[in-house]
CSV table of C-alpha atoms in Angstrom, one decimal:
chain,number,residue,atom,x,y,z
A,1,UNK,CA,102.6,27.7,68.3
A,2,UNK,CA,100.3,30.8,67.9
A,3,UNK,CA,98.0,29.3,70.7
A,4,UNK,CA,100.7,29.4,73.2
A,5,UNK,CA,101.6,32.7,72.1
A,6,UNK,CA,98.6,34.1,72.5
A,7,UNK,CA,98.6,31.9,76.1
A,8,UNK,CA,102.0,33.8,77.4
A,9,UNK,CA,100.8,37.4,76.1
A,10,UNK,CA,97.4,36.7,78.7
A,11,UNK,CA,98.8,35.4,81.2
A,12,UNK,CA,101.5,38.0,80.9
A,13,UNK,CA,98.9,40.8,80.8
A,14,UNK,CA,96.8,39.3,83.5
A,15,UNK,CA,100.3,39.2,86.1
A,16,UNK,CA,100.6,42.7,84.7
A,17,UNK,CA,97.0,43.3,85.8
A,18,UNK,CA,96.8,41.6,89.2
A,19,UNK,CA,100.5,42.8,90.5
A,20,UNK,CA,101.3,45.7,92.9
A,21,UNK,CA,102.9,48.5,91.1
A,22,UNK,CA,105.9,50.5,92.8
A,23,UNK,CA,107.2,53.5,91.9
A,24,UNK,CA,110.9,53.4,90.6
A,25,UNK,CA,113.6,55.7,91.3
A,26,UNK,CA,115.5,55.2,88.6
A,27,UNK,CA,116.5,58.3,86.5
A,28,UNK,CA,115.2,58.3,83.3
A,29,UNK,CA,118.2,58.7,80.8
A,30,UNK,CA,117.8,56.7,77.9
A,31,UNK,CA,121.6,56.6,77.0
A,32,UNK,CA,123.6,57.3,80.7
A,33,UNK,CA,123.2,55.4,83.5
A,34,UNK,CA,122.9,56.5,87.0
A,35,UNK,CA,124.1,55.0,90.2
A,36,UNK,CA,120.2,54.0,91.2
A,37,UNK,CA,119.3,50.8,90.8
A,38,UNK,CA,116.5,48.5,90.4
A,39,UNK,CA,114.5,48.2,93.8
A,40,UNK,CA,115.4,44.0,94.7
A,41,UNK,CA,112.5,42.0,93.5
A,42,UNK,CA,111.2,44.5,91.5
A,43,UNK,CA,111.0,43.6,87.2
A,44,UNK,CA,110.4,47.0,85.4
A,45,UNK,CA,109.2,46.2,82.1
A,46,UNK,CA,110.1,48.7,79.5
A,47,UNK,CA,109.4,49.7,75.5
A,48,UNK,CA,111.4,52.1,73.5
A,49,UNK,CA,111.5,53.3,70.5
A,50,UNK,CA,114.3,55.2,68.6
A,51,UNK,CA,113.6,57.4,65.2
A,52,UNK,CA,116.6,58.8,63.1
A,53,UNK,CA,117.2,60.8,60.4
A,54,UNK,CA,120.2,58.9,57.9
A,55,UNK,CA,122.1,60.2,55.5
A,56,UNK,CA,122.7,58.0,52.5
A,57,UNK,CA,120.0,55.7,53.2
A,58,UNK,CA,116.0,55.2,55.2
A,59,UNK,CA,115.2,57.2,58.3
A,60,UNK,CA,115.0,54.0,60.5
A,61,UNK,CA,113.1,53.3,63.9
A,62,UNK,CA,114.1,50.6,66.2
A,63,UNK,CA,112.2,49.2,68.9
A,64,UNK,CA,113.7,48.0,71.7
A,65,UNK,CA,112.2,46.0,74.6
A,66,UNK,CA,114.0,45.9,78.2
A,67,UNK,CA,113.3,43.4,81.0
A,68,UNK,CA,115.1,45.1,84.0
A,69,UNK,CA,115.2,42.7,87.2
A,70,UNK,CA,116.4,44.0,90.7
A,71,UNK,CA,118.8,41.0,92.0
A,72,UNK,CA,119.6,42.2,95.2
A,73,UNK,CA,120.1,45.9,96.3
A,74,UNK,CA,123.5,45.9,94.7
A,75,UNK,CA,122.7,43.9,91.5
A,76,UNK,CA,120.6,44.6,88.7
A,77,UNK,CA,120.3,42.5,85.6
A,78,UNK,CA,118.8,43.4,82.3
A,79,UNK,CA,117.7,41.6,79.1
A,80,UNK,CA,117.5,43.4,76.0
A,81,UNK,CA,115.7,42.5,72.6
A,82,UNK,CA,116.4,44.9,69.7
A,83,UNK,CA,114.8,44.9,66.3
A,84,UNK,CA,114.6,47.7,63.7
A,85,UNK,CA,112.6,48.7,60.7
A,86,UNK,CA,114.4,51.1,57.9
A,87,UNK,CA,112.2,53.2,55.2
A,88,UNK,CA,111.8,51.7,52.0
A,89,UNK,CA,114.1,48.6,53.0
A,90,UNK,CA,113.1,46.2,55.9
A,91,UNK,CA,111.9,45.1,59.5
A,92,UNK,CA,114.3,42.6,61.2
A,93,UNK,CA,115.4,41.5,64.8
A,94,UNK,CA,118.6,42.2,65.2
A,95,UNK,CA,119.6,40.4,68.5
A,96,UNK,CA,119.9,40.8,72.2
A,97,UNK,CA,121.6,41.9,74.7
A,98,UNK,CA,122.4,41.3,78.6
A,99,UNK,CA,123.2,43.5,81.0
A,100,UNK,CA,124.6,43.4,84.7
A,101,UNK,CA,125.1,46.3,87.4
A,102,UNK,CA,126.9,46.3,90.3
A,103,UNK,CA,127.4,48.6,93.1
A,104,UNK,CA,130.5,48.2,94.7
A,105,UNK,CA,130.2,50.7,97.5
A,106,UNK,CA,127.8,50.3,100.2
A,107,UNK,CA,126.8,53.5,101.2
A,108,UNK,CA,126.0,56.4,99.2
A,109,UNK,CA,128.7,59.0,98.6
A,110,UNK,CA,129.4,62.0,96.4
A,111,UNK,CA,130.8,60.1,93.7
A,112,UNK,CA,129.0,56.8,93.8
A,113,UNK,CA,130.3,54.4,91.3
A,114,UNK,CA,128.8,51.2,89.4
A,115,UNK,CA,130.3,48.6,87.6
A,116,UNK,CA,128.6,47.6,84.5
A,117,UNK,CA,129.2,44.7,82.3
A,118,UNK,CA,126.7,43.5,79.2
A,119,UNK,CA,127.4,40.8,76.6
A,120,UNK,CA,126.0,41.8,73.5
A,121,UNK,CA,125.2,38.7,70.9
A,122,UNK,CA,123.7,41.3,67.7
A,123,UNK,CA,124.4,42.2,64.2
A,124,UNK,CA,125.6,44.7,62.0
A,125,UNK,CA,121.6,46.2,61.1
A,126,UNK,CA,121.4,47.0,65.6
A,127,UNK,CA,120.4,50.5,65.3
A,128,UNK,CA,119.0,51.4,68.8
A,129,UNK,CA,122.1,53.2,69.4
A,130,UNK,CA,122.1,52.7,72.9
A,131,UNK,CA,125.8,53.5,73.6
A,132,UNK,CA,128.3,55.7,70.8
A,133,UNK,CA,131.8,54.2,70.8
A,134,UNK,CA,134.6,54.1,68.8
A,135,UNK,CA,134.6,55.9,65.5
A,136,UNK,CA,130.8,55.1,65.1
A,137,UNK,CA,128.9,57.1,62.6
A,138,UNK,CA,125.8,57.7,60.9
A,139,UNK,CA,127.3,56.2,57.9
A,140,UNK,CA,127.3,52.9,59.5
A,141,UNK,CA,123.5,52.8,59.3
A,142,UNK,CA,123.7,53.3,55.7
A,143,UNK,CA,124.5,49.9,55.0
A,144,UNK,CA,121.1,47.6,53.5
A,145,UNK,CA,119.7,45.7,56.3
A,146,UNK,CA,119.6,42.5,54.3
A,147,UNK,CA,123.4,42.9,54.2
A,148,UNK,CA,124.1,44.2,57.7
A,149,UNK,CA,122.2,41.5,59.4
A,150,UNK,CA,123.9,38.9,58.1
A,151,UNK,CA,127.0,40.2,59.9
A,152,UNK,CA,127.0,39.1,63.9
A,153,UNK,CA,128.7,40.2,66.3
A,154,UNK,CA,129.7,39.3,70.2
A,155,UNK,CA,130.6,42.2,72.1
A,156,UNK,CA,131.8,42.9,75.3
A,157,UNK,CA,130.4,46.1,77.4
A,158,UNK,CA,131.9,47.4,79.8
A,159,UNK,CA,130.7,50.9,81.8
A,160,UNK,CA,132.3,53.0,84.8
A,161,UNK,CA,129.4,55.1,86.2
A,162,UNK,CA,129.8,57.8,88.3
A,163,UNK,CA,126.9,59.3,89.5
A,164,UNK,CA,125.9,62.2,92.1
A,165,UNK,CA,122.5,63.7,93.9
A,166,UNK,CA,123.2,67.0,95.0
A,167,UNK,CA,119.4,69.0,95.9
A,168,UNK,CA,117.6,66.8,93.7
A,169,UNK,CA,120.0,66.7,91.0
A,170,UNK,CA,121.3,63.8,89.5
A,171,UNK,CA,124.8,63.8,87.7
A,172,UNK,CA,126.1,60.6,85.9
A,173,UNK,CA,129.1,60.2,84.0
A,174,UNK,CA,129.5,56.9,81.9
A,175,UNK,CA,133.1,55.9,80.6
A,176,UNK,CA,132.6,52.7,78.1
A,177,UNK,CA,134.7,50.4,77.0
A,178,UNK,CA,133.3,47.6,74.3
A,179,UNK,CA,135.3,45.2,73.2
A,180,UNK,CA,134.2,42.8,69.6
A,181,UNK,CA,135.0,39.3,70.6
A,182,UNK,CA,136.2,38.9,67.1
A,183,UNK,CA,139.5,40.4,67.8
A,184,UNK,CA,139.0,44.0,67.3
A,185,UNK,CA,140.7,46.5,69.1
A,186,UNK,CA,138.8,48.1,72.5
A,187,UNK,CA,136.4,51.1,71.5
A,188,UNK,CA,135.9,53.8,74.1
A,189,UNK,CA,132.9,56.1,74.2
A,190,UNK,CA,131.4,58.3,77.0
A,191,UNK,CA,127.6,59.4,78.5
A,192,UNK,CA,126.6,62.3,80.6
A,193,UNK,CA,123.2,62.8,82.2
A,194,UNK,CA,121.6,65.2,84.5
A,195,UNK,CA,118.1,65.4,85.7
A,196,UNK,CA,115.9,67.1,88.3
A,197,UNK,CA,111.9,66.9,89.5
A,198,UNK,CA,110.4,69.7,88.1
A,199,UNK,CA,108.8,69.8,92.3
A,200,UNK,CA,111.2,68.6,95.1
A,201,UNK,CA,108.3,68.0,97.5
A,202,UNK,CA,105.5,65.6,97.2
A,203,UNK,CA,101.7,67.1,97.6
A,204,UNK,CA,99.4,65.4,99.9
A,205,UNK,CA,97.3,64.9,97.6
A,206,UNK,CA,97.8,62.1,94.7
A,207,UNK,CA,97.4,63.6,91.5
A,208,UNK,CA,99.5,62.6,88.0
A,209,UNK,CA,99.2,65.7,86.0
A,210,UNK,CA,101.4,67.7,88.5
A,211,UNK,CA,105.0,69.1,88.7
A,212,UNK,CA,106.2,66.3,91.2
A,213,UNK,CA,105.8,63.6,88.6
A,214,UNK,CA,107.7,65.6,85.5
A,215,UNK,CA,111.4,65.0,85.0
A,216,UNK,CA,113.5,67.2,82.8
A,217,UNK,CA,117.1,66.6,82.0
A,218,UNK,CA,119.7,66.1,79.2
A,219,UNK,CA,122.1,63.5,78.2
A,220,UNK,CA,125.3,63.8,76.1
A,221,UNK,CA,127.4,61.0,74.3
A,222,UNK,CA,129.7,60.3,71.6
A,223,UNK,CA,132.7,58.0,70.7
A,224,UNK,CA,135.9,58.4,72.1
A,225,UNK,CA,138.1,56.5,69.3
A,226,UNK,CA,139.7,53.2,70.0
A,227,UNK,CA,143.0,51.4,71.9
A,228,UNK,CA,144.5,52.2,68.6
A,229,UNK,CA,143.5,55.5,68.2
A,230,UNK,CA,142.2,57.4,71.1
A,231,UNK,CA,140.9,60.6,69.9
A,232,UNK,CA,138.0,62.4,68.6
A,233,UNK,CA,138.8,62.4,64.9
A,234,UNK,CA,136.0,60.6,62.8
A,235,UNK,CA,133.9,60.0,66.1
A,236,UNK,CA,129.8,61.2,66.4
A,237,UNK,CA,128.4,62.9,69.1
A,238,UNK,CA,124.7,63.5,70.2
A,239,UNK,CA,123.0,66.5,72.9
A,240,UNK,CA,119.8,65.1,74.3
A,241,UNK,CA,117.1,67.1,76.3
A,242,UNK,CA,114.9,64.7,78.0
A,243,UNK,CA,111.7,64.4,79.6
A,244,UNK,CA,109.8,61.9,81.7
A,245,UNK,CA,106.4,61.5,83.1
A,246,UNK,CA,106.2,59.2,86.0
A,247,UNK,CA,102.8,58.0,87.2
A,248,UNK,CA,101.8,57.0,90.5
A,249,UNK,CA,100.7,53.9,89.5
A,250,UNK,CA,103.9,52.5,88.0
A,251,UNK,CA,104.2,53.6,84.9
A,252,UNK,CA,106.8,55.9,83.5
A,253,UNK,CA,106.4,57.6,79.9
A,254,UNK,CA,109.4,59.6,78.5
A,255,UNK,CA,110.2,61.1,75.1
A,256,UNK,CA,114.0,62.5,74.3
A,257,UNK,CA,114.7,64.3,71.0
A,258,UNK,CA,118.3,64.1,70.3
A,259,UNK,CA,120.4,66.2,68.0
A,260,UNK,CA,124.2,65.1,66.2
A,261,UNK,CA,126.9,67.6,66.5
A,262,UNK,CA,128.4,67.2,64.0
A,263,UNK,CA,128.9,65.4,60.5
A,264,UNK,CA,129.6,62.1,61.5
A,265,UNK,CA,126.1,62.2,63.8
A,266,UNK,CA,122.5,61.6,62.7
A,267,UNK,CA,121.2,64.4,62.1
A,268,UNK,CA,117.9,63.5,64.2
A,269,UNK,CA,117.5,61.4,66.7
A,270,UNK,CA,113.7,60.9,68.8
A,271,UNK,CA,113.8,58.6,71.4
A,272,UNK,CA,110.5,57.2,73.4
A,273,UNK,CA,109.0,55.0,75.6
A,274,UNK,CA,107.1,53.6,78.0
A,275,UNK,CA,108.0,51.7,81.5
A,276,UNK,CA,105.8,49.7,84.0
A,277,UNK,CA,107.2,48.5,87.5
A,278,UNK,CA,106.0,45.8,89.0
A,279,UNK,CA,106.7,45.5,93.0
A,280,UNK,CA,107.6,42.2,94.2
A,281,UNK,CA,107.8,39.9,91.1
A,282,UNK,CA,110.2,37.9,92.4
A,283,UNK,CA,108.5,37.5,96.2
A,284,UNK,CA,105.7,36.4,93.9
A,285,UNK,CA,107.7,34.3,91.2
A,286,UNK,CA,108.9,32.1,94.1
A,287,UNK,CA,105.4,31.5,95.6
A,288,UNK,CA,104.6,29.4,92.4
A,289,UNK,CA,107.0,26.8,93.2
B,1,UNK,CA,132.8,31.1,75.0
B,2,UNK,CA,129.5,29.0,76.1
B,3,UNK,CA,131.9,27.9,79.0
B,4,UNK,CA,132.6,32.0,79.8
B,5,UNK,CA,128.6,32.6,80.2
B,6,UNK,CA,128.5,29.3,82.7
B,7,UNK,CA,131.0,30.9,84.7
B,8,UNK,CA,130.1,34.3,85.0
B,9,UNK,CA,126.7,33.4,85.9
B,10,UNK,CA,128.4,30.9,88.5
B,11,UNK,CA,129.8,33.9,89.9
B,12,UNK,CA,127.3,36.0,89.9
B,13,UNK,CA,125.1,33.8,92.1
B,14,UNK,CA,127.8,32.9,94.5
B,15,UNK,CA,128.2,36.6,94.9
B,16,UNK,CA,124.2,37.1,95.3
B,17,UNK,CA,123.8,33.8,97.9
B,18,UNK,CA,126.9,35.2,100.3
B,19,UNK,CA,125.3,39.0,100.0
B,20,UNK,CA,121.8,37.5,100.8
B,21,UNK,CA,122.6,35.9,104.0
B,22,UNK,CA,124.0,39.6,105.6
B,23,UNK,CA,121.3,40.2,108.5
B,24,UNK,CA,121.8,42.5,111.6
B,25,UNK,CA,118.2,42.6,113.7
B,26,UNK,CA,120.0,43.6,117.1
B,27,UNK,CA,119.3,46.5,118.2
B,28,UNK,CA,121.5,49.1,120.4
B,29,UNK,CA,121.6,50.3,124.2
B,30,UNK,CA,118.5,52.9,123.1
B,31,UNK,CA,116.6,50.5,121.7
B,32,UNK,CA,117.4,51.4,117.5
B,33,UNK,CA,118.3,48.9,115.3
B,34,UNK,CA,121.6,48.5,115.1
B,35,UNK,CA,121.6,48.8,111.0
B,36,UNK,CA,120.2,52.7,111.9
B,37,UNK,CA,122.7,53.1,115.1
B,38,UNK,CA,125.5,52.8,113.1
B,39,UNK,CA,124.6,56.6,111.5
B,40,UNK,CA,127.0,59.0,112.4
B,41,UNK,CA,126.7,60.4,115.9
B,42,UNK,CA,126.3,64.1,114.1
B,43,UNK,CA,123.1,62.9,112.3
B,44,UNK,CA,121.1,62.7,116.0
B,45,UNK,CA,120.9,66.0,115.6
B,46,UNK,CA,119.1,67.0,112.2
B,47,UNK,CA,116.1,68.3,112.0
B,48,UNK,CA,113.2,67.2,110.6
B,49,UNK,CA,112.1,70.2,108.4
B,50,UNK,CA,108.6,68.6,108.6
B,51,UNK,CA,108.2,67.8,112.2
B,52,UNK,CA,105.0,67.1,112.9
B,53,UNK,CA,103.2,68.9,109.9
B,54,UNK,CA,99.7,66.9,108.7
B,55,UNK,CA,100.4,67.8,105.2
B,56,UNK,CA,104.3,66.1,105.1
B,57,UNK,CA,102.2,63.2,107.3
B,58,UNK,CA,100.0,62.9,104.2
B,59,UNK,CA,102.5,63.5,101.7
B,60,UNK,CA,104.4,61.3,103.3
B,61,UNK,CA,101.7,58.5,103.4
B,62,UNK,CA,101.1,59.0,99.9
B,63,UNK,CA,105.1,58.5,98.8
B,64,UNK,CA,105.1,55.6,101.4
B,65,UNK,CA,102.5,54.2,99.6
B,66,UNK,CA,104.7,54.2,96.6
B,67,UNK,CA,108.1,53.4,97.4
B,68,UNK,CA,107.7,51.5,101.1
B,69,UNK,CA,104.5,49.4,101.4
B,70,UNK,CA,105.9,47.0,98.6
B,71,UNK,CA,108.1,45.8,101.5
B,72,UNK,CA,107.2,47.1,104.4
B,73,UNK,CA,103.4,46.0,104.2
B,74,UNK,CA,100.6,49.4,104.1
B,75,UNK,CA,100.5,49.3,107.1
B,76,UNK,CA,104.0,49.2,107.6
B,77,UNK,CA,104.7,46.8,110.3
B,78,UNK,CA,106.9,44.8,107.8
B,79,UNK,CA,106.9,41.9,105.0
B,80,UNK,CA,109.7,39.0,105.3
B,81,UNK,CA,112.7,40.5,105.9
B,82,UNK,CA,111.4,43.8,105.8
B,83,UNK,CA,111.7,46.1,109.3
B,84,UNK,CA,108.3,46.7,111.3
B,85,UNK,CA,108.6,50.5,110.6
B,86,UNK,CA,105.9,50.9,113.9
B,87,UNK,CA,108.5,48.9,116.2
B,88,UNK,CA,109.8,50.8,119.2
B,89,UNK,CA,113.6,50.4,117.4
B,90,UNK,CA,112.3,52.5,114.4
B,91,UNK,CA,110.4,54.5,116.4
B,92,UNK,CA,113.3,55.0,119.1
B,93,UNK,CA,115.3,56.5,116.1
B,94,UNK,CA,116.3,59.8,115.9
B,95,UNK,CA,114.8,61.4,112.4
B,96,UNK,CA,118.4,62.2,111.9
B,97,UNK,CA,119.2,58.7,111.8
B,98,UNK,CA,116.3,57.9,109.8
B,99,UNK,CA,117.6,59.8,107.6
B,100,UNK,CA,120.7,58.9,106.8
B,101,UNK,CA,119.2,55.1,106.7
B,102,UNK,CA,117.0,55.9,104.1
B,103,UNK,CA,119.6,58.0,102.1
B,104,UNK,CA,122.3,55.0,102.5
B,105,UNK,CA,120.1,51.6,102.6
B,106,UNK,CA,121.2,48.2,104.0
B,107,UNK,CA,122.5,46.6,100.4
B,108,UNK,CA,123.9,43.7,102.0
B,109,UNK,CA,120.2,43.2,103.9
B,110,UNK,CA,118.2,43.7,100.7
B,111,UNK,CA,117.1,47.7,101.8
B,112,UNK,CA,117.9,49.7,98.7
B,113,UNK,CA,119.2,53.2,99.3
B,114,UNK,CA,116.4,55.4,98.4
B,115,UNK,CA,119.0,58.8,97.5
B,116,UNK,CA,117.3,59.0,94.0
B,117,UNK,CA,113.8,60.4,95.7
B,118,UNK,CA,114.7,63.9,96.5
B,119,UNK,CA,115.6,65.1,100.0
B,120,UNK,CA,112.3,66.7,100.9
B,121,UNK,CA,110.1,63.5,99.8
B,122,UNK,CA,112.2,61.8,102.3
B,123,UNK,CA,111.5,63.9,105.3
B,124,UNK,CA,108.0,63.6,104.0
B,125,UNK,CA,108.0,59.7,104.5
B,126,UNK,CA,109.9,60.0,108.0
B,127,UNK,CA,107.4,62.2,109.4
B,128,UNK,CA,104.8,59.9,108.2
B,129,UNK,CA,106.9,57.1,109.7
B,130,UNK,CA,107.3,59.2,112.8
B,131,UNK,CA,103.6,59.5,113.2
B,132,UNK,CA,102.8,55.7,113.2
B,133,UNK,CA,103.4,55.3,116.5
B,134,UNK,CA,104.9,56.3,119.8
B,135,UNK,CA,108.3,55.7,121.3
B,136,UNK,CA,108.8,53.5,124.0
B,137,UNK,CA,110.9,54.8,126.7
C-alpha cells in the first residue's frame, strides 16, 4: 500500500515536472467566483489552507486540496478534498466535494453569467468555509470534532455568478443556494469579489517580482437566512482583502486575511495557498491510451 | 441518489460530445476566418494602441508564450484544432477583429475567451500576432 503510494506521488511529481505550464486567467478569489473559466485541457492543481480564530473552542486550520479540470471552454469541473485539524482536539478528513461550471452565454457581455452546481458528500467537523449560507456561525465550529464528524451530510450547491471586466477590473457577484439532501429547508448566502493587476500592461521583458504579476482585491460574503426565513437575523458575514502572486511559470501563490463583522462571524479568518497549471493535461492524458 | 450522479454525469457528457463537434474553418470573401468575420462591422475599425511597437511585439511574445503556444504551438502556426495564427485568414484580419475574437473566444470550437487578461496585454499579443507574418492580398 505505502509502495504504491509513494509510486503515484512520483509519478505525479514527475508529470508535474515534465508538463508545459500555462498561465491561468482565473481571478484569484478564494470564496467568489468569477465568470473565467478553466482554459479546456488545462488541470490546475491547487492547495489551500484556512486559519480561524473560534470562540468557545480550538483555533482550527483546514486544508483543502482542489483539482480543477477545464472540460471544454464552457465547462469546468472541480474535485475537492477537505480535511481539518482543531487546537488541542484533532486532525480528520472531512469529505469531498464536486463541482461543475457552466457558461451559458457564448460571448462575453457586461453581465456574464455562470451556472454552478457542486454535490457536496462531508460532515459536520468541514471547516474550510468555502461558502456562508444560511444562519451559519462561528458557533457551529465549536462543536468537538470527534462529534461533528460523525454527522454526514449530502448537500446540494447551487451558484448564480455574475461577473464583469471593466479596464482590468473584475466584478463578481455569487447568489447561493444549498440545499441538505436530508430534508432541510434551502439556505441562501451571497459572494462579492473584485480584483485588478496591480500593471495593466505586460513588460517585454519576463520578470516575476514585478507589478504585472501582483493581484490585489477583496471579497465579501455572509449567509442570507433560509426558505423559511429569509433574512439577516442570526447570519455571519466576512470582508476579505486579497492578494495574489502569479508566476510566469504556472504557479499562483495568494494569501487572504479575512475579518467577521460581526458576532456571529469568526473573528479571524487567514486564507492561503498555492496553485500550479498545467497546459494540456488532457491532450496529453489521451496520448497514453 | 447513486442513480442521480449516473445521470447527471450522462448529461453532462452528452452536453460536452454535441458542443465538441461545433467547427467553422471557412473563411470569408477577404480571406478571415469566418469565426473572426462574424465581429461586428464597427470593430474593423479599432485601433491597435500598439501598432507596430517592438516593445508590445515583445511583450506580446512573452504573454503569447504564456496563454497561446499551449495551443497554438510557439511558433504559432497551430496544434490540433488550434488556428495557424501565421495563416493569411489571421493575418487578413483586421486588429479590430482580432480583438473582439480574443475578448469573446469560440466556446463551442474549444477557444476560451481570454476577457480575464487585461485589455492592454491583449493588444500586446495581437501586435505580436500581427508581426508573424504578412497579409496576402
Amino acid at each position: 500500500m505505502l509502495r504504491n503510494v509513494i509510486l503515484l506521488l512520483v509519478l505525479a511529481a514527475a508529470a508535474l515536472c515534465c508538463s508545459p505550464h500555462a498561465a491561468a486567467q482565473e481571478t484569484p478569489y478564494f470564496v467568489a467566483y468569477s465568470h473565467h473559466l478553466e482554459e479546456p485541457g488545462n488541470l490546475e492543481v491547487e492547495v489551500y489552507s484556512i486559519y480561524g480564530t473560534q470562540k468557545a473552542g480550538g483555533d482550527f486550520i483546514a486544508p483543502w486540496m482542489e483539482l480543477e479540470y477545464g472540460v471544454t471552454a464552457w465547462w469546468t469541473t472541480e474535485f475537492y478534498i477537505d480535511s481539518q485539524t482543531t487546537f488541542g482536539d484533532s486532525t480528520v478528513f472531512t469529505g469531498t466535494r464536486w463541482e461543475n461550471r457552466f457558461r451559458p452565454l457564448m460571448h462575453e457581455h457586461w453581465i456574464n453569467p455562470v451556472l454552478y452546481v457542486e454535490f457536496e458528500n462531508t460532515t459536520d467537523a468541514d471547516k474550510t468555509l468555502k461558502e456562508v449560507v444560511g444562519v451559519d456561525n462561528q458557533f457551529d465550529a465549536a462543536e468537538p470534532n470527534s462529534e461533528a464528524n460523525r454527522s454526514h451530510t449530502h448537500e446540494i450547491e447551487t451558484k448564480l455568478i455574475l461577473s464583469s471586466d471593466y479596464k482590468g477590473w473584475n466584478f463578481s457577484e455569487n447568489f447561493i443556494g444549498e440545499k441538505n439532501l436530508g430534508h432541510e429547508p434551502w439556505e441562501f448566502g451571497y459572494a462579492l469579489g473584485v480584483d485588478r493587476p496591480l500593471r495593466l500592461a505586460a513588460t517585454p521583458q519576463p520578470c516575476n517580482f514585478c507589478r504585472e504579476n501582483f493581484i490585489l482585491g477583496a471579497e465579501m460574503y455572509g449567509g442570507l437566512g433560509t426558505a423559511s426565513a429569509f433574512s439577516l437575523s442570526g447570519t455571519s458575514h466576512y470582508v476579505a482583502p486579497l492578494v495574489a502572486w502569479q508566476l510566469p511559470n504556472g504557479v499562483t501563490l495568494s494569501v487572504s486575511p479575512g475579518f467577521g463583522l460581526n458576532d456571529n462571524s469568526h473573528r479571524f479568518l487567514l486564507r492561503w495557498g498555492m496553485s500550479y497549471e498545467i497546459g494540456g493535461f488532457g491532450r496529453k492524458l489521451r496520448s497514453l491510451f | 441518489m447513486g442513480r442521480l450522479l449516473i445521470s447527471a454525469l450522462l448529461l453532462l457528457g452528452l452536453v460536452a460530445a454535441t458542443a465538441g463537434a461545433a467547427r467553422d474553418w471557412r473563411t470569408d470573401d477577404r480571406g478571415v476566418l469566418i469565426v473572426i468575420a462574424k465581429a461586428p462591422v464597427k470593430t474593423r475599425s479599432w485601433k491597435n494602441p500598439y501598432e507596430g511597437q517592438s516593445d508590445a511585439i515583445l511583450a506580446g511574445a512573452k504573454l503569447f508564450r504564456q496563454h497561446c503556444a499551449e495551443c497554438h504551438g510557439d511558433d504559432a502556426r497551430g496544434l490540433g484544432r488550434a488556428a495557424n495564427l501565421r495563416s493569411s485568414f489571421v493575418q487578413n484580419a483586421t486588429p479590430g477583429e482580432l480583438a473582439w475574437f480574443l475578448r469573446n473566444g469560440n466556446l463551442p470550437a474549444g477557444m476560451p475567451p481570454w476577457a480575464g487578461i487585461p485589455e492592454q496585454r491583449r493588444w500586446q499579443i495581437i501586435t505580436y500576432v500581427k508581426s508573424l507574418g504578412t497579409p496576402t492580398p
